[in-house]
CSV table of C-alpha atoms and ligand atoms in Angstrom, one decimal:
chain,number,residue,atom,x,y,z
S,60,MET,CA,109.7,151.0,19.6
S,61,GLY,CA,113.3,149.7,18.5
S,62,GLY,CA,114.7,146.5,18.6
S,63,ARG,CA,116.7,145.3,20.7
S,64,VAL,CA,119.6,145.3,18.4
S,65,GLU,CA,118.6,148.2,16.6
S,66,GLY,CA,121.2,149.5,13.8
S,67,LYS,CA,123.6,147.1,14.7
S,68,VAL,CA,125.3,145.2,11.9
S,69,ALA,CA,126.1,141.4,13.0
S,70,LEU,CA,128.5,139.2,10.9
S,71,ILE,CA,127.3,134.9,11.4
S,72,THR,CA,129.6,132.2,9.9
S,73,GLY,CA,127.5,129.0,8.5
S,74,ALA,CA,124.4,131.2,7.8
S,75,ALA,CA,122.9,129.1,4.8
S,76,ARG,CA,121.2,126.8,7.0
S,77,GLY,CA,120.1,125.4,10.8
S,78,GLN,CA,121.3,127.7,13.3
S,79,GLY,CA,123.3,129.9,11.4
S,80,ARG,CA,120.1,131.0,9.1
S,81,SER,CA,117.8,131.7,12.5
S,82,HIS,CA,120.5,134.0,13.8
S,83,ALA,CA,120.5,135.8,10.8
S,84,VAL,CA,116.4,136.2,10.9
S,85,ARG,CA,116.5,136.1,14.8
S,86,LEU,CA,119.0,139.5,15.2
S,87,ALA,CA,116.9,140.5,11.7
S,88,GLN,CA,113.9,141.1,13.7
S,89,GLU,CA,115.3,142.6,16.3
S,90,GLY,CA,116.6,145.1,14.1
S,91,ALA,CA,120.1,144.4,12.6
S,92,ASP,CA,121.6,144.4,9.5
S,93,ILE,CA,123.1,140.9,8.4
S,94,ILE,CA,127.1,139.8,6.6
S,95,ALA,CA,126.4,136.6,6.2
S,96,VAL,CA,128.8,133.9,5.3
S,97,ASP,CA,129.2,130.2,4.6
S,98,VAL,CA,130.8,127.6,2.3
S,99,CYS,CA,127.8,126.2,0.9
S,100,ALA,CA,129.5,123.1,-0.2
S,101,ARG,CA,130.6,119.8,0.7
S,102,ILE,CA,133.6,120.2,3.1
S,103,SER,CA,133.2,117.4,5.8
S,104,SER,CA,133.7,113.6,5.3
S,105,SER,CA,130.9,112.8,6.7
S,106,LYS,CA,128.0,111.4,4.2
S,107,GLU,CA,125.4,111.3,6.2
S,108,ILE,CA,124.8,115.2,6.2
S,109,PRO,CA,123.8,116.6,2.9
S,110,ALA,CA,125.9,120.1,2.4
S,111,ALA,CA,124.5,123.3,2.5
S,112,THR,CA,123.9,124.9,-1.0
S,113,PRO,CA,124.1,128.2,-2.9
S,114,ASP,CA,120.5,128.5,-2.8
S,115,ASP,CA,120.1,127.9,1.0
S,116,LEU,CA,122.4,130.7,1.7
S,117,ALA,CA,119.7,132.8,-1.1
S,118,GLU,CA,117.4,131.9,1.6
S,119,THR,CA,118.5,132.9,4.5
S,120,ALA,CA,119.2,136.4,2.4
S,121,ASP,CA,115.4,136.4,1.6
S,122,LEU,CA,114.2,135.7,4.7
S,123,VAL,CA,116.0,138.8,6.2
S,124,LYS,CA,115.4,141.0,3.4
S,125,GLY,CA,111.9,140.2,3.8
S,126,LEU,CA,112.4,141.8,7.2
S,127,ASP,CA,113.4,145.1,5.5
S,128,ARG,CA,117.0,144.6,6.9
S,129,ARG,CA,120.0,144.8,4.8
S,130,ILE,CA,122.1,141.2,4.1
S,131,VAL,CA,125.8,140.6,2.3
S,132,THR,CA,126.0,137.4,1.6
S,133,ALA,CA,129.7,135.6,1.1
S,134,GLN,CA,130.6,132.1,-0.3
S,135,VAL,CA,133.8,131.5,1.6
S,136,ASP,CA,135.0,128.7,3.5
S,137,VAL,CA,136.1,129.5,7.6
S,138,ARG,CA,139.2,127.6,6.7
S,139,ASP,CA,140.7,130.5,4.3
S,140,PHE,CA,141.3,133.4,6.5
S,141,ASP,CA,142.5,135.0,3.8
S,142,ALA,CA,139.1,135.1,1.6
S,143,LEU,CA,137.2,135.5,5.0
S,144,LYS,CA,138.9,139.2,6.0
S,145,ALA,CA,138.2,139.5,2.7
S,146,ALA,CA,134.3,139.3,2.6
S,147,VAL,CA,133.8,141.3,6.0
S,148,ASP,CA,136.0,143.9,4.7
S,149,SER,CA,133.7,143.8,1.7
S,150,GLY,CA,130.1,143.5,4.3
S,151,VAL,CA,131.6,146.3,6.7
S,152,GLU,CA,132.5,148.3,3.6
S,153,GLN,CA,128.9,148.2,2.3
S,154,LEU,CA,127.2,148.6,6.0
S,155,GLY,CA,128.3,151.1,7.4
S,156,ARG,CA,129.9,149.2,10.6
S,157,LEU,CA,130.3,145.8,12.6
S,158,ASP,CA,129.2,145.7,16.3
S,159,ILE,CA,128.2,141.5,16.4
S,160,ILE,CA,130.5,138.4,15.3
S,161,ALA,CA,128.1,135.2,15.5
S,162,ALA,CA,131.3,132.4,14.9
S,163,ASN,CA,128.6,129.4,14.6
S,164,ALA,CA,129.6,127.1,11.2
S,165,GLY,CA,131.1,124.0,12.2
S,166,ILE,CA,131.1,120.1,10.7
S,167,GLY,CA,130.4,116.9,12.5
S,168,ASN,CA,132.1,113.8,11.0
S,169,GLY,CA,133.4,110.0,11.8
S,170,GLY,CA,131.9,108.6,14.2
S,171,ASP,CA,134.7,106.4,16.2
S,172,THR,CA,136.6,106.4,19.5
S,173,LEU,CA,139.4,108.8,19.5
S,174,ASP,CA,142.2,105.8,19.0
S,175,LYS,CA,140.7,104.7,15.9
S,176,THR,CA,139.8,108.4,14.8
S,177,SER,CA,141.7,109.0,11.4
S,178,GLU,CA,143.9,111.8,10.8
S,179,ALA,CA,142.1,113.4,8.7
S,180,ASP,CA,138.9,113.3,10.5
S,181,TRP,CA,140.4,115.1,13.2
S,182,GLN,CA,142.5,117.3,11.1
S,183,GLU,CA,139.2,118.9,9.4
S,184,MET,CA,137.6,118.9,12.9
S,185,ILE,CA,140.5,121.0,14.3
S,186,ASP,CA,140.5,123.3,11.5
S,187,VAL,CA,137.2,123.9,11.2
S,188,ASN,CA,135.2,124.0,14.4
S,189,LEU,CA,138.3,125.1,16.4
S,190,SER,CA,140.9,126.8,14.3
S,191,GLY,CA,137.5,128.9,11.9
S,192,VAL,CA,136.3,130.3,15.0
S,193,TRP,CA,139.5,131.6,15.7
S,194,LYS,CA,139.6,133.1,12.0
S,195,THR,CA,136.2,134.5,12.1
S,196,VAL,CA,137.0,136.8,15.2
S,197,LYS,CA,140.3,137.8,13.9
S,198,ALA,CA,138.7,138.6,10.6
S,199,GLY,CA,136.7,140.8,12.5
S,200,VAL,CA,137.3,142.2,15.4
S,201,PRO,CA,139.8,145.0,13.6
S,202,HIS,CA,136.1,146.3,13.0
S,203,LEU,CA,135.0,146.0,16.1
S,204,ILE,CA,138.2,147.8,17.6
S,205,ALA,CA,138.2,150.9,14.8
S,206,GLY,CA,134.3,151.4,15.2
S,207,GLY,CA,134.7,152.4,18.5
S,208,ASN,CA,131.6,151.7,20.0
S,209,GLY,CA,132.5,148.2,21.3
S,210,GLY,CA,130.9,144.8,20.4
S,211,SER,CA,129.7,141.4,21.0
S,212,ILE,CA,131.0,137.9,19.9
S,213,ILE,CA,129.7,134.9,20.4
S,214,LEU,CA,130.7,131.4,19.9
S,215,THR,CA,129.1,128.7,19.0
S,216,SER,CA,130.2,125.4,21.0
S,217,SER,CA,128.2,122.7,22.3
S,218,VAL,CA,127.4,121.0,25.7
S,219,GLY,CA,130.3,118.7,24.1
S,220,GLY,CA,132.5,121.5,25.0
S,221,LEU,CA,131.7,121.2,28.6
S,222,LYS,CA,131.5,117.8,29.3
S,223,ALA,CA,132.7,114.6,27.5
S,224,TYR,CA,130.9,111.6,25.2
S,225,PRO,CA,132.3,108.8,23.5
S,226,HIS,CA,132.6,108.4,20.1
S,227,THR,CA,133.4,112.1,18.6
S,228,GLY,CA,136.1,112.8,20.6
S,229,HIS,CA,137.4,115.2,17.8
S,230,TYR,CA,134.3,117.7,17.9
S,231,ILE,CA,134.6,117.3,21.9
S,232,ALA,CA,138.2,118.5,21.6
S,233,ALA,CA,137.9,121.7,19.1
S,234,LYS,CA,134.4,122.4,21.1
S,235,HIS,CA,136.6,122.5,24.7
S,236,GLY,CA,139.2,124.6,22.4
S,237,VAL,CA,136.2,127.1,22.1
S,238,VAL,CA,135.8,128.0,25.8
S,239,GLY,CA,139.4,128.6,25.6
S,240,LEU,CA,139.2,131.2,22.8
S,241,MET,CA,136.2,132.6,24.2
S,242,ARG,CA,138.2,133.0,27.2
S,243,THR,CA,141.3,134.2,26.5
S,244,PHE,CA,139.3,136.8,23.6
S,245,ALA,CA,137.4,137.7,26.4
S,246,VAL,CA,140.1,138.8,28.4
S,247,GLU,CA,142.5,140.6,25.6
S,248,LEU,CA,139.0,142.3,24.2
S,249,GLY,CA,137.4,143.6,27.0
S,250,GLN,CA,139.3,147.4,27.6
S,251,HIS,CA,137.3,147.5,24.4
S,252,PHE,CA,134.2,147.0,25.7
S,253,ILE,CA,134.2,144.2,23.5
S,254,ARG,CA,132.3,141.0,25.0
S,255,VAL,CA,132.9,137.6,23.9
S,256,ASN,CA,130.6,134.7,25.1
S,257,SER,CA,130.0,131.0,24.1
S,258,VAL,CA,126.4,129.5,24.0
S,259,HIS,CA,126.4,125.4,24.4
S,260,PRO,CA,123.6,123.7,22.4
S,261,THR,CA,122.6,120.1,23.2
S,262,ASN,CA,120.8,118.8,20.5
S,263,VAL,CA,119.4,120.9,18.2
S,264,ASN,CA,117.3,119.8,15.0
S,265,THR,CA,119.5,120.9,12.4
S,266,PRO,CA,120.7,118.7,9.6
S,267,LEU,CA,123.9,118.4,11.7
S,268,PHE,CA,122.1,116.2,14.5
S,269,MET,CA,118.6,115.1,12.9
S,270,ASN,CA,120.5,112.2,9.9
S,271,GLU,CA,120.7,108.8,9.7
S,272,GLY,CA,124.4,109.0,10.8
S,273,THR,CA,123.2,110.1,14.2
S,274,MET,CA,119.9,108.4,15.0
S,275,LYS,CA,122.3,104.8,14.1
S,276,LEU,CA,124.9,106.5,17.0
S,277,PHE,CA,122.0,106.4,18.9
S,278,ARG,CA,120.1,104.0,18.0
S,279,PRO,CA,122.9,100.8,17.3
S,280,ASP,CA,120.3,98.1,18.3
S,281,LEU,CA,118.0,98.9,15.5
S,282,GLU,CA,118.5,98.5,11.5
S,283,ASN,CA,116.5,101.9,10.3
S,284,PRO,CA,116.2,104.0,13.3
S,285,GLY,CA,114.3,107.1,13.2
S,286,PRO,CA,113.6,110.2,14.6
S,287,ASP,CA,111.0,109.3,17.4
S,288,ASP,CA,113.8,105.7,18.2
S,289,MET,CA,116.1,108.7,18.8
S,290,ALA,CA,113.9,110.5,20.8
S,291,VAL,CA,113.9,108.2,23.7
S,292,VAL,CA,117.2,108.1,24.3
S,293,ALA,CA,117.9,111.2,23.2
S,294,GLN,CA,115.7,112.4,26.1
S,295,LEU,CA,117.7,110.4,28.8
S,296,MET,CA,120.5,113.2,27.9
S,297,HIS,CA,118.4,115.8,29.3
S,298,VAL,CA,116.4,117.1,33.0
S,299,LEU,CA,113.5,118.5,31.0
S,300,PRO,CA,111.2,115.6,29.0
S,301,ILE,CA,112.7,116.5,25.4
S,302,GLY,CA,115.1,115.2,22.8
S,303,TRP,CA,116.0,117.9,21.2
S,304,VAL,CA,115.9,122.0,21.1
S,305,ASP,CA,114.8,124.6,17.8
S,306,PRO,CA,117.4,126.6,16.3
S,307,VAL,CA,116.0,129.3,17.5
S,308,ASP,CA,115.9,128.6,21.2
S,309,ILE,CA,120.0,129.3,20.8
S,310,SER,CA,118.9,132.4,18.6
S,311,ASN,CA,117.4,133.5,21.5
S,312,ALA,CA,120.6,133.1,23.3
S,313,VAL,CA,122.7,134.3,21.1
S,314,LEU,CA,120.7,137.6,20.7
S,315,PHE,CA,120.5,137.7,24.0
S,316,LEU,CA,124.3,137.7,24.2
S,317,ALA,CA,124.3,140.6,21.3
S,318,SER,CA,121.9,142.8,22.8
S,319,ASP,CA,122.7,145.5,25.8
S,320,GLU,CA,121.2,143.5,27.6
S,321,ALA,CA,124.0,141.5,28.2
S,322,ARG,CA,126.1,144.5,28.6
S,323,TYR,CA,128.0,143.6,31.2
S,324,ILE,CA,128.5,140.1,30.5
S,325,THR,CA,131.5,138.9,29.1
S,326,GLY,CA,133.6,135.2,29.2
S,327,LEU,CA,130.0,133.2,30.2
S,328,PRO,CA,130.1,129.8,28.9
S,329,MET,CA,126.0,129.9,28.2
S,330,THR,CA,124.3,126.6,28.1
S,331,VAL,CA,121.1,125.9,26.0
S,332,ASP,CA,120.7,122.1,27.0
S,333,ALA,CA,117.7,121.3,29.0
S,334,GLY,CA,119.5,120.3,32.1
S,335,SER,CA,121.9,118.1,29.9
S,336,CYS,CA,125.4,119.4,31.8
S,337,LEU,CA,123.5,118.5,35.5
S,338,LYS,CA,123.6,115.1,34.5
U,177,NAD,N1,123.0,120.9,15.6
U,177,NAD,C1,123.9,120.2,16.9
U,177,NAD,O1,123.0,119.1,17.7
U,177,NAD,C2,124.6,120.5,17.4
U,177,NAD,C3,124.8,121.3,18.7
U,177,NAD,C4,125.6,122.0,19.9
U,177,NAD,C5,126.3,122.4,18.3
U,177,NAD,N2,125.8,122.4,17.5
U,177,NAD,C6,126.9,123.4,16.9
U,177,NAD,O2,126.4,124.4,15.7
U,177,NAD,C7,127.0,125.2,15.5
U,177,NAD,C8,126.0,125.1,13.4
U,177,NAD,O3,125.4,124.0,13.3
U,177,NAD,P1,123.9,123.4,13.0
U,177,NAD,O4,123.5,122.6,13.9
U,177,NAD,O5,123.4,124.4,12.1
U,177,NAD,O6,124.7,122.6,11.5
U,177,NAD,P2,124.4,122.9,9.9
U,177,NAD,O7,125.0,121.9,9.4
U,177,NAD,O8,123.1,122.6,9.7
U,177,NAD,O9,124.8,124.0,9.8
U,177,NAD,C9,126.3,124.7,9.7
U,177,NAD,C10,126.4,125.3,8.6
U,177,NAD,O10,127.9,125.5,8.8
U,177,NAD,C11,128.3,126.0,7.7
U,177,NAD,N3,129.8,125.5,7.8
U,177,NAD,C12,130.5,124.3,7.6
U,177,NAD,N4,131.4,124.4,7.8
U,177,NAD,C13,131.3,125.3,6.9
U,177,NAD,C14,133.3,126.2,6.7
U,177,NAD,N5,133.9,125.2,6.7
U,177,NAD,N6,133.0,127.5,6.4
U,177,NAD,C15,131.9,128.3,6.2
U,177,NAD,N7,130.5,127.3,6.7
U,177,NAD,C16,130.9,126.3,7.1
U,177,NAD,C17,127.6,124.7,6.8
U,177,NAD,O11,127.6,124.9,5.1
U,177,NAD,C18,126.1,125.1,7.1
U,177,NAD,O12,125.5,125.7,6.8
U,177,NAD,C19,127.9,124.1,14.8
U,177,NAD,O13,129.5,124.8,15.0
U,177,NAD,C20,127.9,123.1,15.6
U,177,NAD,O14,129.0,122.9,15.5
U,177,NAD,C21,125.1,122.2,16.7
């Protein structure tokens, strides 16, 4: 039996680890070949989050190859449009087509109220989490249009793209901006049968969330908070009694939106949030 995205090719940014790696594996399990892009280096001013490495990206490649799917990897910063375009063009040349774009790469930095956020943190956040998403789609879209088979674009926003929290205003602004990109691309690309949707995860168990800085943000009352301490408070964000979800929970949403099962779904901000937006 064919997989749910059998024979398609997916471009995934931020694919060295976390959700991006999970998307690569999940789409490959369902028959897709992968173009995997990641900066694999420290670019964030955040000290608490260790940078992804070239070995991480190589591990993603091994996991996809282990599923008998093809993968092309590239170490590229999504802020660099020319490098991104070259990587996507080369990936499409090697794999023959492009059908799916998952613009997932993103960072967390800072942790101040907006009035105290540094200009450097603000600029880096907007450059990666908003402009990087736009550049990813811009690099991939000509191949979707040229292919003439339609396509599916999934932009990773956040619950923070639909509601506000204190201390991450630059992240909230960037992720709300992603919704604007999603809606505009959906309107502009619909004529080509290219669908554009966004996913809005709550806390996900990846290094971006599961780190010392986040634990201190959730538990400023404790000197050395750990995951269990954070879970008690994180759970209060949700209707379902959990503190966070797993990367595969987001990948399953991405897979659905990428597949023909979602053939008439476009312009949808899809939450995977354990009910966070109800609160
Ligand atoms: N983890 C969460 O709680 C959570 C919640 C909501 C939304 N998100 C979003 O999900 C996406 C994936 O995050 P994650 O949780 O997997 O985090 P992660 O830190 O595990 O993975 C992010 C990946 O993106 C890569 N990356 C960062 N900046 C890049 C750049 N400029 N160019 C290329 N690659 C870059 C990193 O190297 C890393 O491999 C992000 O957009 C994030 O904002 C995360």
